[in-house]
XYZ file of C-alpha atoms in Angstrom:
691
model
C 0.257 0.097 -0.075
C 2.813 2.582 0.767
C 4.645 1.642 -2.894
C 1.000 2.433 -4.734
C 0.665 5.599 -2.572
C 4.022 6.945 -3.621
C 3.498 5.901 -7.248
C 0.045 7.694 -7.024
C 1.365 10.871 -5.520
C 4.281 10.868 -8.278
C 1.739 10.832 -11.062
C -0.587 13.374 -9.439
C 2.244 15.957 -8.877
C 3.968 14.958 -12.386
C 0.293 16.042 -13.825
C 0.359 19.336 -12.087
C 3.898 20.357 -12.834
C 2.984 19.401 -16.532
C 0.229 21.766 -16.768
C 2.047 24.583 -14.984
C 4.911 23.958 -17.529
C 2.468 24.314 -20.545
C 1.085 27.026 -19.328
C 4.282 28.910 -19.185
C 5.294 27.832 -22.625
C 7.649 25.252 -21.756
C 6.718 22.297 -24.161
C 10.044 20.104 -23.118
C 8.739 19.943 -19.131
C 6.581 16.730 -19.711
C 9.598 14.696 -21.262
C 11.980 15.949 -18.219
C 9.280 14.995 -15.580
C 7.591 11.767 -17.484
C 10.834 9.687 -17.509
C 11.899 9.850 -13.892
C 7.941 9.436 -13.185
C 8.344 6.205 -15.146
C 11.519 5.144 -13.862
C 10.090 5.608 -10.390
C 6.551 3.648 -10.782
C 8.752 0.742 -12.415
C 11.073 0.621 -9.631
C 8.214 0.658 -6.718
C 6.118 -1.703 -8.360
C 7.904 -4.930 -7.479
C 7.107 -4.048 -3.679
C 3.461 -4.236 -4.315
C 3.573 -7.101 -6.553
C 5.755 -9.271 -3.867
C 3.348 -8.060 -1.013
C 0.306 -9.531 -2.814
C 1.994 -12.640 -4.095
C 3.171 -13.425 -0.251
C -0.321 -12.998 0.838
C -1.475 -15.676 -1.569
C 1.074 -18.039 -0.303
C 3.471 -17.841 -3.667
C 7.022 -17.507 -2.735
C 8.607 -17.968 -6.023
C 9.312 -14.470 -6.922
C 13.069 -14.008 -7.745
C 13.080 -11.158 -5.145
C 16.554 -10.539 -2.661
C 15.500 -11.453 1.059
C 16.095 -8.444 2.269
C 13.267 -6.975 0.593
C 11.169 -9.897 1.203
C 7.898 -9.100 3.397
C 8.450 -12.573 4.979
C 11.415 -11.440 6.070
C 9.787 -8.390 7.693
C 7.380 -10.384 9.305
C 9.725 -12.950 10.661
C 11.705 -10.269 12.476
C 9.227 -8.049 13.642
C 7.081 -11.519 14.907
C 3.838 -10.215 13.300
C 0.720 -11.627 15.221
C -0.712 -14.611 13.478
C 2.274 -15.964 12.246
C 4.341 -18.654 14.041
C 7.829 -19.997 13.205
C 7.534 -23.610 12.937
C 10.633 -25.199 11.492
C 13.547 -24.170 9.324
C 14.171 -26.433 6.493
C 17.322 -27.160 4.441
C 17.516 -25.734 0.860
C 18.938 -27.448 -1.709
C 22.098 -26.497 -3.296
C 20.385 -25.471 -6.691
C 18.299 -22.838 -4.796
C 19.364 -19.062 -4.298
C 18.951 -18.580 -0.397
C 20.574 -16.459 1.994
C 22.815 -17.567 5.128
C 19.333 -18.019 7.623
C 17.655 -20.581 5.236
C 14.243 -21.166 4.752
C 11.644 -20.363 7.295
C 7.851 -21.791 7.341
C 5.332 -19.849 8.993
C 1.804 -20.847 9.635
C -0.853 -18.026 9.242
C -3.648 -18.091 12.067
C -6.092 -16.431 9.975
C -5.519 -17.904 6.687
C -5.199 -21.411 8.065
C -2.084 -22.354 5.802
C 1.370 -22.149 5.688
C 3.384 -19.554 4.264
C 7.150 -19.702 3.036
C 9.454 -16.870 2.822
C 11.887 -18.481 0.182
C 12.430 -21.659 -1.769
C 10.338 -23.729 -3.918
C 6.646 -23.425 -3.521
C 6.190 -27.285 -2.467
C 7.762 -26.568 1.068
C 4.687 -25.626 2.862
C 2.783 -28.549 1.199
C 5.499 -31.186 2.085
C 5.497 -29.894 5.511
C 1.784 -30.034 5.953
C 1.889 -33.581 4.522
C 4.539 -34.445 7.237
C 2.492 -32.949 10.109
C -0.582 -34.556 8.856
C 1.388 -38.005 8.850
C 2.540 -37.399 12.432
C -1.008 -36.780 13.668
C -2.237 -39.689 11.945
C 0.767 -42.159 13.581
C -0.262 -40.347 16.890
C -4.143 -41.267 16.397
C -3.462 -44.933 15.381
C -1.059 -45.072 18.347
C -3.777 -44.250 20.639
C -6.418 -46.316 19.033
C -4.006 -49.418 19.573
C -3.502 -48.386 23.202
C -7.286 -47.848 23.595
C -8.165 -51.247 22.087
C -5.412 -53.031 24.392
C -6.672 -51.615 27.344
C -10.130 -52.368 26.407
C -9.075 -55.985 25.629
C -7.220 -56.367 29.011
C -10.345 -55.101 31.154
C -12.552 -57.269 29.170
C -10.213 -60.392 29.299
C -8.454 -59.586 32.715
C -4.954 -58.867 31.802
C -3.099 -56.879 34.407
C 0.495 -56.421 36.141
C 0.691 -56.029 39.743
C 3.095 -53.552 41.447
C 3.182 -51.355 44.188
C 4.998 -50.465 47.547
C 5.342 -51.861 50.642
C 5.279 -49.699 54.439
C 7.003 -50.698 57.197
C 4.282 -52.381 59.860
C 6.560 -51.699 62.546
C 7.301 -48.183 64.429
C 10.348 -48.339 66.298
C 9.316 -45.721 68.717
C 6.210 -47.290 69.657
C 8.011 -50.661 70.257
C 10.477 -48.704 72.513
C 7.630 -47.238 74.406
C 5.993 -50.502 75.027
C 9.291 -52.251 75.847
C 9.852 -49.226 78.621
C 6.457 -49.651 80.105
C 6.667 -53.599 80.211
C 9.936 -53.139 81.815
C 8.473 -50.419 84.341
C 6.058 -52.859 85.167
C 8.330 -55.799 86.055
C 10.225 -53.287 88.765
C 9.448 -54.445 92.181
C 8.017 -51.130 93.880
C 8.104 -53.011 97.414
C 11.400 -52.117 97.825
C 13.245 -55.701 96.947
C 14.599 -53.795 93.465
C 14.162 -55.191 90.095
C 13.750 -58.621 89.502
C 16.897 -59.972 87.689
C 17.096 -63.014 85.642
C 19.987 -65.620 85.469
C 22.035 -63.474 83.343
C 21.905 -60.417 85.845
C 19.934 -58.280 83.109
C 16.519 -57.138 84.077
C 13.817 -59.437 82.190
C 10.055 -59.899 82.377
C 8.569 -62.538 84.580
C 6.592 -64.031 81.773
C 5.648 -63.560 78.366
C 2.156 -62.310 79.521
C 3.667 -59.275 80.929
C 4.851 -57.764 77.833
C 2.672 -55.244 75.709
C 1.897 -56.457 72.502
C 2.092 -53.424 69.558
C -0.296 -54.606 66.837
C 1.274 -54.094 63.453
C 0.351 -50.968 61.327
C -1.669 -51.665 57.902
C -3.077 -49.573 55.238
C -6.719 -48.589 56.131
C -7.952 -46.457 53.404
C -6.608 -44.976 49.971
C -7.837 -41.979 48.061
C -6.692 -40.143 44.922
C -6.767 -36.296 44.092
C -10.201 -34.883 43.484
C -9.181 -31.345 42.029
C -10.433 -32.260 38.568
C -13.636 -33.958 39.378
C -15.555 -31.031 37.883
C -13.512 -30.627 34.689
C -15.742 -31.912 31.909
C -13.836 -34.677 29.725
C -11.339 -34.869 31.963
C -9.591 -38.337 32.109
C -8.522 -39.569 35.714
C -4.617 -39.929 35.807
C -3.337 -40.992 39.153
C -0.184 -39.257 39.764
C -0.329 -39.172 43.480
C -2.154 -40.905 46.258
C -2.919 -40.450 49.846
C -2.740 -43.322 52.339
C -3.852 -43.434 55.915
C -2.970 -46.196 57.999
C -4.046 -47.701 61.301
C -2.002 -45.937 63.566
C -3.357 -42.535 62.643
C -0.427 -41.554 60.197
C -0.938 -40.157 56.552
C 1.321 -40.321 53.377
C 1.229 -38.290 50.483
C 3.006 -40.993 47.877
C 3.920 -39.977 44.038
C 3.628 -42.950 41.809
C 6.417 -44.758 40.453
C 7.140 -47.513 37.516
C 9.409 -49.719 39.687
C 7.837 -53.166 40.232
C 8.385 -52.839 44.114
C 9.456 -50.290 46.269
C 10.083 -50.961 50.407
C 9.940 -48.239 53.029
C 11.689 -48.756 56.580
C 10.986 -47.146 59.471
C 13.773 -45.415 61.170
C 13.957 -43.075 64.242
C 14.243 -39.333 63.312
C 14.595 -36.067 65.405
C 12.167 -33.593 64.916
C 12.205 -29.980 65.780
C 8.755 -28.609 66.210
C 9.596 -24.697 66.643
C 12.879 -22.461 66.902
C 13.253 -19.075 67.670
C 16.693 -17.307 66.876
C 15.963 -14.717 69.664
C 15.189 -17.795 72.033
C 17.479 -20.848 72.845
C 14.201 -22.890 73.650
C 13.029 -25.436 71.255
C 10.728 -28.406 70.827
C 12.606 -31.647 70.107
C 11.059 -35.135 69.647
C 11.747 -38.178 68.142
C 9.483 -39.750 65.779
C 9.673 -42.372 62.888
C 10.055 -41.910 59.330
C 9.396 -44.130 56.467
C 12.826 -44.109 54.271
C 13.039 -46.024 51.083
C 14.838 -49.108 52.093
C 17.878 -49.309 49.061
C 18.886 -45.808 50.616
C 19.011 -47.124 54.142
C 21.245 -49.953 52.861
C 23.581 -47.699 50.491
C 23.854 -45.259 53.936
C 24.730 -48.474 56.101
C 27.324 -49.541 53.487
C 29.109 -46.211 53.225
C 29.240 -46.035 56.943
C 30.434 -49.388 57.053
C 33.118 -48.587 54.392
C 33.899 -45.024 56.404
C 34.746 -47.463 59.809
C 36.861 -49.918 58.014
C 39.069 -47.174 56.518
C 39.500 -45.117 60.007
C 41.468 -46.173 63.005
C 40.501 -49.082 65.041
C 39.061 -50.730 61.802
C 40.281 -54.233 63.154
C 38.438 -53.812 66.277
C 35.121 -52.915 64.341
C 32.891 -56.119 63.823
C 30.346 -54.858 61.392
C 27.545 -57.613 60.694
C 27.370 -59.331 57.527
C 23.936 -60.270 57.371
C 21.214 -57.639 56.483
C 19.691 -55.916 59.627
C 16.174 -55.681 57.642
C 15.884 -59.381 56.796
C 13.712 -60.126 59.786
C 11.701 -57.195 58.864
C 11.182 -58.103 54.885
C 11.821 -61.778 55.178
C 15.343 -63.374 55.024
C 17.891 -65.480 56.640
C 16.109 -68.914 57.871
C 12.585 -67.054 56.997
C 10.777 -68.576 53.983
C 8.712 -65.327 53.761
C 10.378 -63.585 50.400
C 8.490 -60.299 49.958
C 8.671 -58.499 46.578
C 11.543 -60.841 45.293
C 11.721 -62.068 42.071
C 13.990 -64.563 40.369
C 14.961 -64.667 36.643
C 12.983 -67.327 35.914
C 9.666 -65.628 37.368
C 9.795 -62.757 34.598
C 11.386 -59.942 33.135
C 13.296 -57.635 35.354
C 11.321 -54.340 35.777
C 13.609 -51.462 36.821
C 11.899 -48.147 36.716
C 11.032 -44.797 38.880
C 10.635 -46.158 42.646
C 7.472 -44.895 44.598
C 8.527 -41.744 46.544
C 6.570 -40.637 49.675
C 6.531 -36.775 49.470
C 5.165 -36.177 52.758
C 4.210 -38.044 55.862
C 2.979 -36.830 59.339
C 0.507 -38.339 62.188
C -2.679 -36.728 61.292
C -4.234 -38.429 64.392
C -3.458 -40.090 67.425
C -6.471 -41.785 68.360
C -7.151 -44.653 66.203
C -7.061 -45.611 62.625
C -7.731 -43.445 59.422
C -11.580 -44.168 58.507
C -11.910 -40.916 55.569
C -9.563 -38.971 53.700
C -10.185 -36.485 51.047
C -7.549 -34.867 48.907
C -8.543 -31.719 46.769
C -6.485 -28.556 45.521
C -3.131 -29.830 47.517
C -5.436 -30.087 50.808
C -5.814 -33.099 52.914
C -9.019 -33.795 55.059
C -8.823 -36.370 57.504
C -10.685 -38.095 60.175
C -9.867 -40.767 62.603
C -11.451 -42.804 65.506
C -14.567 -41.986 67.044
C -13.961 -38.212 68.039
C -15.902 -37.304 65.027
C -13.487 -34.225 64.099
C -12.001 -33.531 60.800
C -8.508 -32.114 60.198
C -6.862 -30.459 57.702
C -3.427 -30.459 56.080
C -2.068 -28.000 53.439
C 1.260 -28.779 51.271
C 3.292 -26.302 51.365
C 4.596 -23.988 48.635
C 7.347 -25.019 46.802
C 10.688 -23.628 47.786
C 13.408 -24.134 50.385
C 14.378 -27.563 51.586
C 11.948 -30.209 50.323
C 13.070 -33.011 52.184
C 12.271 -30.921 55.452
C 9.190 -29.544 54.405
C 6.019 -30.442 56.364
C 2.400 -30.528 56.000
C 0.884 -27.286 57.478
C -2.051 -27.985 59.828
C -5.083 -25.969 59.386
C -8.611 -25.721 61.010
C -10.148 -28.334 62.674
C -13.583 -29.046 62.006
C -15.744 -30.460 64.865
C -19.045 -29.955 67.144
C -21.049 -31.625 64.138
C -20.410 -35.416 64.698
C -20.131 -37.455 67.649
C -19.133 -40.973 66.334
C -16.789 -42.357 63.492
C -16.987 -40.361 60.001
C -17.367 -42.644 57.302
C -17.106 -40.694 54.215
C -15.827 -37.130 52.944
C -17.022 -36.019 49.576
C -16.910 -32.489 47.846
C -19.847 -31.028 46.144
C -21.303 -27.569 44.630
C -23.675 -25.624 46.233
C -25.343 -24.356 42.696
C -26.143 -26.327 39.510
C -24.048 -23.934 37.272
C -20.708 -23.909 39.475
C -17.493 -24.834 37.927
C -15.676 -25.811 41.124
C -17.264 -27.739 44.325
C -17.068 -25.443 47.163
C -18.811 -27.440 49.889
C -17.606 -30.483 52.066
C -19.758 -33.508 52.837
C -18.966 -35.306 55.891
C -21.115 -38.078 57.326
C -21.000 -40.186 60.526
C -22.114 -43.245 62.205
C -24.355 -41.300 64.565
C -26.850 -40.593 61.940
C -25.576 -36.946 61.046
C -24.257 -35.451 57.996
C -22.893 -31.783 57.729
C -21.868 -29.621 54.719
C -18.897 -26.857 55.353
C -17.140 -23.996 53.422
C -14.516 -25.857 51.802
C -12.384 -22.679 52.234
C -12.860 -21.228 55.159
C -13.982 -24.362 57.068
C -17.372 -22.839 58.565
C -20.157 -25.247 59.007
C -23.089 -24.238 56.695
C -25.632 -26.795 57.990
C -26.328 -30.159 60.049
C -28.827 -32.684 59.671
C -29.786 -35.454 61.673
C -31.552 -38.791 60.374
C -34.038 -40.695 62.303
C -35.516 -44.416 61.761
C -39.322 -44.522 60.248
C -40.741 -43.794 63.830
C -38.583 -40.557 64.197
C -37.423 -41.198 67.459
C -33.919 -43.224 67.188
C -31.202 -41.891 64.966
C -30.559 -43.860 61.894
C -26.718 -44.716 61.550
C -25.167 -43.691 58.178
C -22.720 -46.535 56.437
C -21.912 -44.993 53.048
C -22.318 -41.893 51.028
C -21.800 -40.276 47.528
C -22.786 -37.558 45.640
C -23.925 -37.642 42.214
C -22.482 -34.589 40.073
C -24.146 -35.272 36.459
C -27.491 -33.835 37.247
C -28.705 -30.609 35.521
C -30.573 -29.666 38.474
C -27.539 -29.580 41.038
C -25.739 -32.377 42.917
C -27.546 -35.035 44.604
C -26.302 -36.809 47.816
C -27.364 -40.378 48.577
C -26.922 -42.152 52.023
C -26.686 -45.704 52.637
C -28.392 -46.485 56.129
C -27.713 -49.182 58.509
C -31.468 -50.169 58.068
C -31.198 -50.928 54.501
C -32.707 -47.825 53.107
C -31.277 -45.344 50.898
C -32.250 -41.471 51.279
C -31.374 -39.157 48.676
C -30.945 -35.305 48.932
C -30.537 -32.309 46.472
C -27.665 -29.851 47.961
C -29.860 -26.983 46.848
C -32.667 -28.085 49.333
C -30.188 -28.694 52.077
C -28.691 -25.342 51.599
C -31.957 -23.517 50.961
C -33.482 -25.063 54.494
C -30.504 -23.714 56.352
C -30.629 -20.556 54.892
C -34.213 -19.934 55.963
C -33.498 -21.140 59.421
C -35.554 -24.256 58.891
C -34.918 -27.862 60.063
C -33.508 -30.812 57.624
C -35.679 -30.823 54.543
C -37.710 -34.148 53.825
C -35.393 -36.643 51.370
C -36.093 -36.170 47.785
C -36.157 -39.746 47.770
C -36.033 -42.824 50.222
C -36.381 -46.579 49.333
C -35.153 -49.692 50.714
C -32.375 -51.086 48.714
C -31.359 -54.115 51.174
C -32.074 -56.252 54.026
C -32.236 -54.610 57.334
C -29.600 -56.866 58.732
C -26.458 -55.240 57.843
C -27.977 -52.717 55.935
C -26.358 -50.931 52.731
C -22.413 -51.181 53.078
C -21.324 -49.499 49.415
C -23.018 -46.834 47.546
C -21.878 -45.169 44.308
C -23.395 -42.614 41.961
C -22.326 -43.920 38.607
C -23.373 -40.854 36.538
C -26.065 -40.473 33.680
C -28.425 -43.252 32.621
C -29.450 -44.494 29.342
C -33.358 -43.085 29.449
C -34.870 -40.039 29.722
C -37.846 -39.340 32.547
C -40.730 -37.645 30.918
C -43.350 -36.682 33.595
C -45.727 -33.377 33.572
C -43.873 -32.422 30.199
C -40.642 -32.729 31.540
C -37.575 -34.346 30.199
C -34.565 -34.705 32.418
C -31.900 -37.609 31.638
C -31.745 -40.155 34.460
C -28.807 -41.305 36.616
C -27.500 -44.553 37.663
C -27.163 -45.513 41.244
C -25.106 -48.640 42.585
C -25.589 -50.055 46.067
C -23.703 -52.893 47.858
C -25.355 -54.939 50.893
C -24.026 -56.920 53.851
C -25.753 -60.114 52.088
C -23.059 -59.605 49.301
C -25.342 -58.249 46.685
C -24.840 -55.522 44.397
C -28.081 -53.658 42.842
C -28.278 -51.410 40.147
C -30.883 -48.565 40.012
C -32.088 -45.959 37.829
C -33.013 -42.855 39.210
C -35.661 -40.620 37.734
C -36.258 -36.802 38.616
C -39.276 -34.491 38.344
C -40.212 -31.411 39.686
C -42.580 -30.571 42.307
C -45.092 -27.767 42.376
C -44.425 -25.096 45.070
C -45.890 -25.662 48.427
C -46.514 -23.457 51.079
C -46.836 -25.968 54.069
C -42.958 -26.001 54.429
C -42.696 -22.211 55.365
C -45.534 -23.042 58.336
C -44.032 -25.858 59.630
C -40.419 -25.009 59.453
C -39.561 -27.831 57.349
C -38.446 -27.109 53.684
C -40.552 -28.868 51.017
C -38.616 -30.779 48.308
C -38.226 -29.013 44.813
C -37.572 -32.436 43.328
C -38.819 -35.887 43.633
C -36.369 -38.613 42.862
C -38.095 -42.063 42.092
C -36.118 -45.492 41.918
C -36.265 -48.030 39.203
C -37.145 -50.794 39.395
C -39.723 -50.496 42.174
C -40.836 -54.191 42.306
C -38.801 -57.364 41.962
C -40.732 -58.617 39.009
C -39.464 -55.150 37.148
C -36.542 -55.283 34.916
C -34.382 -52.359 33.737
C -34.119 -51.394 30.013
C -30.595 -52.437 28.370
C -29.374 -52.834 31.842
C -28.810 -55.634 34.787
C -30.661 -54.928 38.240
C -29.267 -57.844 40.377
C -25.549 -58.664 40.569
C -24.928 -61.701 43.007
C -21.549 -63.449 43.870
C -21.130 -66.700 45.665
C -19.172 -65.770 49.051
C -22.236 -63.499 50.333
C -19.694 -61.378 52.302
C -20.191 -57.875 52.623
C -19.669 -55.441 49.819
C -17.034 -52.742 50.662
C -16.597 -50.663 47.823
C -17.654 -49.711 44.430
C -16.144 -47.795 41.669
C -16.641 -47.281 37.960
C -15.244 -44.806 35.069
C -16.663 -46.297 32.143
C -20.635 -47.751 31.472
C -19.017 -50.734 30.089
C -18.013 -51.958 33.412
C -17.911 -51.338 37.124
C -15.929 -52.945 40.062
C -16.698 -54.143 43.408
C -14.819 -54.942 46.475
C -15.855 -57.238 49.434
C -14.572 -58.564 52.820
C -13.501 -61.636 51.359
C -10.655 -60.206 49.709
C -11.928 -60.312 46.261
C -12.267 -57.602 43.608
C -14.929 -58.517 40.777
C -15.455 -57.115 37.659
C -19.297 -57.056 36.458
C -20.812 -56.143 33.178
C -23.840 -53.655 33.963
C -25.616 -54.961 30.943
C -25.683 -58.696 31.258
C -25.333 -58.580 34.983
C -22.522 -61.156 35.002
C -19.096 -61.452 36.532
C -16.724 -60.809 33.790
C -13.579 -62.172 36.282
C -12.666 -61.840 39.830
C -9.158 -60.733 41.462
C -8.173 -62.808 44.181
C -5.068 -63.212 46.433
C -5.404 -60.285 48.521
C -4.790 -61.450 52.514
C -7.589 -59.178 54.014
C -10.732 -57.192 53.529
C -10.474 -54.700 50.694
C -11.940 -51.331 51.468
C -10.606 -48.927 48.864
C -10.805 -48.987 45.098
C -8.841 -45.945 43.428
C -9.872 -46.335 39.613
C -8.183 -44.819 36.716
C -8.602 -45.494 32.727
C -5.470 -48.225 33.050
C -5.139 -48.467 36.802
C -6.373 -49.769 39.838
C -5.194 -49.328 43.384
C -6.141 -51.234 46.317
C -5.338 -51.838 49.872
C -6.338 -55.474 51.310
C -2.648 -56.568 51.502
C -2.126 -55.547 55.088
C 1.126 -53.271 54.755
C 1.351 -52.817 50.883
C -0.556 -51.015 48.511
C -0.903 -52.867 45.155
C -1.308 -51.146 41.915
C -2.896 -52.942 39.332
C -1.580 -52.099 35.820
C -3.868 -52.952 32.565
C -1.696 -51.011 30.269
C 0.713 -53.850 29.958
C 1.178 -55.995 27.012
C -0.866 -59.268 26.923
C 2.405 -61.565 27.061
C 3.891 -59.205 29.950
C 0.565 -60.148 31.812
C 0.460 -63.555 31.107
C 3.872 -64.393 32.706
C 3.251 -62.610 35.831
C 5.292 -62.567 38.852
C 5.295 -65.308 41.908
C 5.372 -63.617 45.193
C 5.982 -65.263 48.211
C 4.560 -63.985 51.149
């Protein structure tokens, strides 16, 4: 445009000069001005044509690079052009030292080449398309392999082992037992034959129970992100001694952690010499401990008096993990048992004693905050991961606010939910207790929003809550489902619960209540499995249904289709102080003779033991774990058991499920990771573990 403008101005000014000269009688003036004007137009015209051809994507004009608009665009980084790659020109091409650059026009949706042949952009587009197609084919192959492995039951097992003993607890127990053996009457301590203090009999020893894994959860920060596929990078492990660990996943076959004593300084002030020092146990990678012992032994042998030092040749941790004359050999494999699996070991990022009054019963991990509950106190404690920086090895979890005064018994579940249907992130924390109460807390401030108490049919005795889950797939807001010890299921819309609390009323009437299992044992597991396959049409309303899975103490798993319909407004709730429900949830099937459409209703195992957990991420299958130490994979449409996973040593209470991974407890002090992304031949070879 600049060159056209200059040419136009020269022509206009030339005509004016010519007319002025003719009026003065100077007839040779047009010739004098005509030639320079013509030469100027010819000299400036290539700028305009080059710019026009560059916009059309042609770059075969034999112009110097220093006049190329593509070069100016490259140097000025004009918006809409991204430098993708630099190609190597051939020897026959006329190019500068910088070579050829290709750009992608965001507005035009095509490649622009500054120099070289016109086929450069097309060849690059072809190469890029081939890479994209290859990536898509790889994803299709991986998805097909995962689907086949889940369908046929091919997986590999790895994980990590946590030391089941605590040297500090055992030392305190030994000290207490030794003190009990002292004769307080003045005769002095009872001495054994060797002159050392000993216990009079074995019954005086204080037995310290082993530490087991009680519950496992994964990060829930992306649960409201649409289309997000769960990828387990970190898990939170709660143990029977009240401790909590945040573990980073690894690729190694087996990682062992040993408990070692360590000094902890709780507080230190530079202006004050006082400090609080305590000794506690810390779980450390066993390989690191062995290397440290070997280095220490080498240093001692090289120093003075090395001949007097007797370093034990046996492994001091053989008694812990199995060795010597013991037949137990945890996590060891021989070359004949399978290929060696070397990889990144599992890593404990943070470990802390969250509660000292019993095993961890409920955990929640979201936005780098851990919510924990243990024992029968009914308290919820919060812990925040410190910001990055400083010495990560010495970083400790930051304790937060303790949520109390809502429950008086064991908390069985912690979940997050949203207070409105259009929220993009959860803003409420749900807690439910065996005393029949549930509470909603502000997840940011920790303030109590509302508390409700459930009562039995007569309305006099509290009804114990055994399990709960939140359905986030509804168009009218989140729905909370509670499994009760009476065998009933109660469902509440979160909007109704919050609305009742905002007007000062008592707990609202349940939006749904039906008996799912027998009264003996009641409902032991519940899962909101997302949208169903049907639409509920009632009173000119059309809403998608949702799927609810329940497990009972009788060993049965049942599948329900929940249908919602809006109720007309009522004024009775304002007069009685009880908020009237805005929606009604109806379950299907309602009778034993009724059937579901394209889905099975009843899933029955032969064991007859209680169902402890249910998990699902895809409509094609779901998993259930029982007190018999078995994980079963079910087909929701056929109602049949596809296969089961045996070999656990105890009851399974946690199922952490991702697209290609299943993490479970049920192996005492071991966390098992079941990998379904392995090749079929690798899964068939397996690993023989001797426990």
